[in-house]
Tab-separated table of C-alpha atoms in Angstrom:
chain	number	residue	atom	x	y	z
A	1	MET	CA	79.118	128.599	139.440
A	2	GLU	CA	76.918	131.014	141.238
A	3	GLN	CA	78.158	132.079	144.654
A	4	SER	CA	75.901	133.336	147.414
A	5	GLU	CA	76.707	134.639	150.861
A	6	ASN	CA	73.263	133.632	152.180
A	7	LEU	CA	73.742	129.853	152.157
A	8	TYR	CA	72.026	127.855	154.895
A	9	LEU	CA	71.566	124.158	155.607
A	10	ALA	CA	68.272	122.502	154.744
A	11	PRO	CA	66.916	118.980	155.277
A	12	VAL	CA	66.416	116.954	152.094
A	13	THR	CA	65.186	113.461	151.345
A	14	LEU	CA	67.220	110.929	149.376
A	15	ARG	CA	64.842	111.397	146.438
A	16	GLN	CA	65.377	115.187	146.449
A	17	ALA	CA	69.155	114.732	146.686
A	18	ASN	CA	69.209	112.224	143.816
A	19	ASP	CA	66.997	114.476	141.674
A	20	PHE	CA	69.251	117.506	142.293
A	21	ALA	CA	72.421	115.550	141.498
A	22	ALA	CA	70.880	114.040	138.332
A	23	LYS	CA	69.938	117.522	137.152
A	24	HIS	CA	73.431	118.946	137.664
A	25	ARG	CA	75.756	116.001	136.923
A	26	LYS	CA	76.300	114.030	133.755
A	27	ASN	CA	76.326	110.231	134.100
A	28	PHE	CA	74.924	110.357	137.650
A	29	ARG	CA	73.629	107.049	138.965
A	30	PRO	CA	71.098	107.503	141.781
A	31	VAL	CA	72.223	106.374	145.211
A	32	PRO	CA	69.790	103.607	146.264
A	33	GLN	CA	70.158	103.960	150.031
A	34	ASP	CA	71.550	106.484	152.498
A	35	LYS	CA	71.921	107.089	156.193
A	36	PHE	CA	71.110	110.785	155.776
A	37	SER	CA	71.174	113.549	153.180
A	38	ILE	CA	71.725	117.257	153.765
A	39	GLY	CA	71.146	120.171	151.441
A	40	CYS	CA	72.238	123.789	151.374
A	41	ALA	CA	70.021	126.499	149.988
A	42	ALA	CA	70.008	130.197	149.228
A	43	ASP	CA	66.874	132.285	148.940
A	44	GLY	CA	64.685	129.184	149.058
A	45	LYS	CA	66.500	127.498	146.164
A	46	LEU	CA	68.489	124.277	146.661
A	47	MET	CA	72.180	124.921	145.849
A	48	GLY	CA	73.828	121.667	146.901
A	49	VAL	CA	73.368	118.220	148.439
A	50	ILE	CA	75.478	115.605	150.182
A	51	ILE	CA	74.468	111.953	150.469
A	52	VAL	CA	76.037	109.958	153.311
A	53	GLY	CA	75.735	106.231	153.980
A	54	TYR	CA	77.714	103.194	154.979
A	55	PRO	CA	81.050	102.514	153.226
A	56	ARG	CA	80.789	100.232	150.205
A	57	ASP	CA	84.119	98.560	151.011
A	58	PRO	CA	83.505	95.737	153.512
A	59	LYS	CA	86.897	96.427	155.161
A	60	LEU	CA	85.770	99.952	156.056
A	61	ASN	CA	82.215	99.022	157.062
A	62	ASP	CA	82.820	98.427	160.757
A	63	GLY	CA	79.530	99.878	162.067
A	64	GLN	CA	81.321	102.969	163.369
A	65	THR	CA	82.169	104.579	160.002
A	66	LEU	CA	80.107	106.500	157.459
A	67	ALA	CA	81.112	107.495	153.924
A	68	VAL	CA	80.161	110.347	151.622
A	69	HIS	CA	78.558	108.672	148.603
A	70	HIS	CA	77.924	111.810	146.582
A	71	ILE	CA	78.200	115.581	146.843
A	72	CYS	CA	77.003	118.100	144.301
A	73	ALA	CA	76.809	121.869	144.674
A	74	THR	CA	76.150	124.876	142.460
A	75	GLY	CA	76.678	127.393	145.255
A	76	GLY	CA	80.436	127.803	144.848
A	77	ARG	CA	83.262	126.513	147.026
A	78	THR	CA	81.553	127.710	150.196
A	79	ALA	CA	78.769	125.184	149.669
A	80	TYR	CA	81.166	122.206	149.548
A	81	GLY	CA	82.829	123.135	152.841
A	82	MET	CA	79.453	123.769	154.447
A	83	LEU	CA	78.090	120.372	153.345
A	84	TYR	CA	81.207	118.416	154.351
A	85	GLY	CA	81.220	120.111	157.767
A	86	ALA	CA	77.498	119.502	158.308
A	87	ALA	CA	77.864	115.835	157.373
A	88	ALA	CA	80.695	115.367	159.882
A	89	ARG	CA	78.745	117.118	162.656
A	90	ALA	CA	75.633	115.031	161.953
A	91	ALA	CA	77.628	111.784	161.951
A	92	LYS	CA	79.262	112.739	165.235
A	93	ALA	CA	75.886	113.597	166.792
A	94	MET	CA	74.627	110.155	165.738
A	95	GLY	CA	77.536	108.476	167.559
A	96	TYR	CA	79.783	107.509	164.642
A	97	CYS	CA	83.552	107.542	165.143
A	98	ARG	CA	84.727	108.324	161.616
A	99	ILE	CA	83.527	109.682	158.276
A	100	ILE	CA	85.402	109.213	155.017
A	101	ALA	CA	85.256	110.539	151.466
A	102	PHE	CA	87.081	109.590	148.281
A	103	LEU	CA	88.095	112.267	145.807
A	104	PRO	CA	89.910	111.978	142.445
A	105	GLU	CA	93.373	113.558	142.476
A	106	ASN	CA	92.391	116.084	139.810
A	107	ILE	CA	89.516	117.565	141.887
A	108	SER	CA	90.166	120.339	144.399
A	109	SER	CA	89.992	119.263	148.048
A	110	SER	CA	89.692	122.782	149.468
A	111	GLY	CA	86.127	122.158	150.703
A	112	LEU	CA	87.223	119.084	152.635
A	113	ARG	CA	90.261	120.773	154.127
A	114	ALA	CA	88.199	123.839	155.095
A	115	ALA	CA	85.813	121.555	156.996
A	116	GLY	CA	88.676	119.986	158.972
A	117	TRP	CA	89.150	116.772	157.002
A	118	ARG	CA	92.632	115.379	156.323
A	119	CYS	CA	94.043	113.314	153.494
A	120	THR	CA	95.015	109.787	154.554
A	121	GLY	CA	96.588	108.794	151.226
A	122	PRO	CA	95.620	106.926	148.088
A	123	ALA	CA	92.492	104.808	148.102
A	124	GLU	CA	93.114	101.078	148.024
A	125	GLY	CA	91.635	99.138	145.145
A	126	SER	CA	91.290	102.069	142.733
A	127	ARG	CA	90.686	100.879	139.202
A	128	PRO	CA	93.784	101.412	137.008
A	129	GLN	CA	91.885	103.124	134.163
A	130	ALA	CA	90.031	105.531	136.504
A	131	PRO	CA	91.694	108.668	137.892
A	132	LYS	CA	93.602	107.944	141.089
A	133	LYS	CA	91.502	108.603	144.186
A	134	LEU	CA	92.640	110.029	147.485
A	135	ARG	CA	90.994	109.112	150.767
A	136	TYR	CA	90.002	111.887	153.157
A	137	GLU	CA	88.895	111.257	156.699
A	138	GLN	CA	87.687	113.060	159.775
A	139	ARG	CA	87.907	111.418	163.177
A	140	LEU	CA	84.760	112.233	165.091
A	141	MET	CA	85.497	110.400	168.326
A	142	VAL	CA	88.724	109.067	169.710
A	143	ARG	CA	87.446	105.839	171.207
A	144	HIS	CA	85.678	103.130	169.225
A	145	ARG	CA	82.728	101.559	170.968
A	146	LYS	CA	81.814	97.973	170.238
A	147	LEU	CA	78.191	97.343	169.382
A	148	GLU	CA	78.184	94.227	171.576
A	149	GLU	CA	78.781	96.447	174.628
A	150	LEU	CA	75.558	98.364	173.992
A	151	SER	CA	72.451	96.912	175.602
A	152	ILE	CA	69.105	97.905	174.237
């Protein structure tokens, strides 16, 4: 992995994020829909992307929660922390109360922990043949707001 000290955040479309991830990951299936995607770049070259959308698990999809669907970076460990932190800040600015990510046990969680996320334990419903996944979460707001209370 190439590491650069000049990383900065950059806006990316879902198509750009999917293309970057497909180029750098084996067996990547494109994410069909997102809420937002963020990239990080160095010297005008895209070094990483994060794709955030609604949780796939209906129990977690309460309208106040977002989930990281995919993250891919070639800019070293700094890029992961930068992308996780930017995703949490963007979700908070949009009014969401929580953001979650699932990570296999055998993958380092240093980027998540550096961005202020905490492990909330094993993911429910993990397939037995797949590596065990841990659930990480960051609370963005203390109080949940009901959508029915909002008048438009």
